[in-house]
Amino acid sequence: MIKGLAISTVWVLDQDRAKEFYTEKLGLEVRNDMTMGEGGMRWLTVGAKDQPDVELTLMVPGVPVMDPESAEAIKRLVAKGILGAGVLTTDDIHGDYARLKEKGVEFLQEPQERPYGTEAIFRDDSGNWFSFTQRREGGLDLDKDWAC
């Protein structure tokens, strides 16, 4: 039986630069940084201190995971800023937004009210965008017309 999500891949263009961004700017911790297999694939994972059972693996597209043509296609999409990488949550969206912005994190959207909470959007150092959300207490707000 499936117990939950443990690891999700974020395609990055440079693992050293990504490691610095995710740890020094976002405040995540390194869980693994090791070389594996014949090709010397670097296995780099990070995660939030308060969520030890979920990790992001920061992978550069390429062999042995995919062929060179596919790797170049993914790299172009990442660099173009088209790929959404997920939702990171916070319990202080306005405070964390200010702190991350001060650290140089590029925000595409400042915090805005949504049916599910307050959401900002930022990019990582490669171009992936993340929703940065403080969930609404009590669940979805279905009383307001969110279509306008």
CSV table of C-alpha atoms in Angstrom, one decimal:
chain,number,residue,atom,x,y,z
A,1,MET,CA,0.0,0.0,0.0
A,2,ILE,CA,1.3,3.5,-0.8
A,3,LYS,CA,2.2,5.4,2.4
A,4,GLY,CA,2.9,8.8,0.8
A,5,LEU,CA,5.4,10.9,-1.2
A,6,ALA,CA,9.0,10.5,-0.1
A,7,ILE,CA,11.1,12.0,-2.9
A,8,SER,CA,10.3,14.3,-5.8
A,9,THR,CA,12.7,15.4,-8.5
A,10,VAL,CA,13.4,19.0,-9.3
A,11,TRP,CA,15.4,19.4,-12.6
A,12,VAL,CA,18.2,22.0,-12.1
A,13,LEU,CA,20.9,23.3,-14.4
A,14,ASP,CA,23.8,23.3,-11.9
A,15,GLN,CA,23.8,21.2,-8.7
A,16,ASP,CA,26.3,23.3,-6.8
A,17,ARG,CA,24.4,26.5,-7.5
A,18,ALA,CA,21.1,24.7,-6.7
A,19,LYS,CA,22.5,23.4,-3.4
A,20,GLU,CA,23.4,26.9,-2.4
A,21,PHE,CA,20.0,28.3,-3.4
A,22,TYR,CA,17.9,25.7,-1.7
A,23,THR,CA,20.0,25.7,1.5
A,24,GLU,CA,21.3,29.3,1.9
A,25,LYS,CA,18.3,31.2,0.5
A,26,LEU,CA,15.4,28.8,1.1
A,27,GLY,CA,16.7,27.4,4.4
A,28,LEU,CA,16.3,23.7,3.5
A,29,GLU,CA,18.9,21.2,4.7
A,30,VAL,CA,21.0,18.8,2.7
A,31,ARG,CA,19.9,15.2,3.3
A,32,ASN,CA,22.2,13.4,0.8
A,33,ASP,CA,25.1,14.5,-1.4
A,34,MET,CA,26.9,11.6,-2.8
A,35,THR,CA,28.1,10.0,-6.0
A,36,MET,CA,26.4,6.8,-7.2
A,37,GLY,CA,26.9,4.2,-10.0
A,38,GLU,CA,29.3,3.8,-12.8
A,39,GLY,CA,28.5,7.1,-14.5
A,40,GLY,CA,29.2,9.0,-11.2
A,41,MET,CA,25.6,10.4,-10.9
A,42,ARG,CA,25.4,12.9,-8.1
A,43,TRP,CA,22.5,12.2,-5.7
A,44,LEU,CA,21.7,15.5,-4.0
A,45,THR,CA,18.6,15.8,-1.9
A,46,VAL,CA,17.3,18.6,0.3
A,47,GLY,CA,14.3,18.9,2.7
A,48,ALA,CA,12.6,21.0,5.3
A,49,LYS,CA,13.9,20.5,8.8
A,50,ASP,CA,10.4,19.9,10.2
A,51,GLN,CA,9.5,17.4,7.5
A,52,PRO,CA,12.2,14.6,7.6
A,53,ASP,CA,10.2,12.1,5.5
A,54,VAL,CA,10.0,14.3,2.3
A,55,GLU,CA,13.0,15.2,0.1
A,56,LEU,CA,13.6,17.0,-3.2
A,57,THR,CA,16.3,15.5,-5.3
A,58,LEU,CA,18.1,18.2,-7.3
A,59,MET,CA,19.0,16.5,-10.6
A,60,VAL,CA,20.7,17.8,-13.7
A,61,PRO,CA,18.9,16.2,-16.7
A,62,GLY,CA,21.1,13.7,-18.5
A,63,VAL,CA,22.3,10.1,-18.5
A,64,PRO,CA,21.7,7.6,-17.0
A,65,VAL,CA,18.2,8.9,-16.3
A,66,MET,CA,17.5,10.0,-19.9
A,67,ASP,CA,18.9,10.3,-23.4
A,68,PRO,CA,20.9,13.4,-24.4
A,69,GLU,CA,18.1,14.7,-26.6
A,70,SER,CA,15.6,14.6,-23.8
A,71,ALA,CA,18.0,16.1,-21.4
A,72,GLU,CA,18.6,19.1,-23.6
A,73,ALA,CA,14.8,19.5,-24.1
A,74,ILE,CA,14.2,19.6,-20.3
A,75,LYS,CA,17.1,21.9,-19.8
A,76,ARG,CA,15.6,24.4,-22.3
A,77,LEU,CA,12.2,24.2,-20.6
A,78,VAL,CA,13.7,24.7,-17.1
A,79,ALA,CA,15.8,27.7,-18.3
A,80,LYS,CA,12.8,29.2,-20.0
A,81,GLY,CA,10.9,29.1,-16.7
A,82,ILE,CA,8.0,27.0,-17.8
A,83,LEU,CA,8.2,24.2,-15.3
A,84,GLY,CA,6.4,24.3,-12.0
A,85,ALA,CA,8.2,22.3,-9.4
A,86,GLY,CA,5.7,22.1,-6.6
A,87,VAL,CA,4.2,23.9,-3.6
A,88,LEU,CA,6.2,24.8,-0.5
A,89,THR,CA,4.2,25.7,2.6
A,90,THR,CA,4.8,28.2,5.4
A,91,ASP,CA,3.0,29.4,8.5
A,92,ASP,CA,4.1,33.0,7.9
A,93,ILE,CA,3.7,33.9,4.2
A,94,HIS,CA,4.2,37.6,4.6
A,95,GLY,CA,7.2,37.3,7.0
A,96,ASP,CA,8.9,34.6,4.9
A,97,TYR,CA,8.1,36.4,1.7
A,98,ALA,CA,10.0,39.5,3.0
A,99,ARG,CA,12.9,37.4,4.3
A,100,LEU,CA,13.3,35.4,1.1
A,101,LYS,CA,13.0,38.5,-1.1
A,102,GLU,CA,15.7,40.2,1.1
A,103,LYS,CA,18.0,37.1,0.4
A,104,GLY,CA,17.5,37.7,-3.4
A,105,VAL,CA,14.8,35.2,-4.2
A,106,GLU,CA,13.0,36.2,-7.4
A,107,PHE,CA,9.3,36.4,-6.9
A,108,LEU,CA,6.9,36.3,-9.8
A,109,GLN,CA,3.9,37.1,-7.6
A,110,GLU,CA,3.7,38.7,-4.2
A,111,PRO,CA,1.4,37.1,-1.6
A,112,GLN,CA,-2.2,37.0,-2.8
A,113,GLU,CA,-5.4,35.6,-1.3
A,114,ARG,CA,-6.6,32.4,-2.9
A,115,PRO,CA,-9.4,29.9,-2.0
A,116,TYR,CA,-6.8,27.6,-0.4
A,117,GLY,CA,-4.8,30.3,1.4
A,118,THR,CA,-2.3,33.0,0.7
A,119,GLU,CA,0.1,32.3,-2.2
A,120,ALA,CA,3.2,33.8,-3.6
A,121,ILE,CA,5.2,32.5,-6.6
A,122,PHE,CA,9.0,32.4,-6.8
A,123,ARG,CA,11.6,31.0,-9.1
A,124,ASP,CA,14.7,28.9,-8.1
A,125,ASP,CA,18.1,29.6,-9.5
A,126,SER,CA,17.5,27.4,-12.5
A,127,GLY,CA,14.1,28.8,-13.6
A,128,ASN,CA,11.6,26.4,-11.9
A,129,TRP,CA,8.7,28.2,-10.3
A,130,PHE,CA,7.2,27.2,-6.9
A,131,SER,CA,4.0,28.1,-5.3
A,132,PHE,CA,4.8,29.4,-1.8
A,133,THR,CA,1.6,29.0,0.3
A,134,GLN,CA,0.2,29.5,3.7
A,135,ARG,CA,-2.9,27.3,3.9
A,136,ARG,CA,-6.2,28.8,4.9
A,137,GLU,CA,-7.3,27.6,8.3
A,138,GLY,CA,-10.6,25.8,8.0
A,139,GLY,CA,-10.0,24.6,4.4
A,140,LEU,CA,-11.2,26.1,1.1
A,141,ASP,CA,-13.0,29.5,1.2
A,142,LEU,CA,-16.0,28.7,-1.1
A,143,ASP,CA,-18.0,31.8,0.0
A,144,LYS,CA,-16.2,34.2,-2.2
A,145,ASP,CA,-16.4,34.4,-6.0
A,146,TRP,CA,-12.8,33.6,-7.0
A,147,ALA,CA,-13.5,33.8,-10.7
A,148,CYS,CA,-13.1,37.6,-10.8
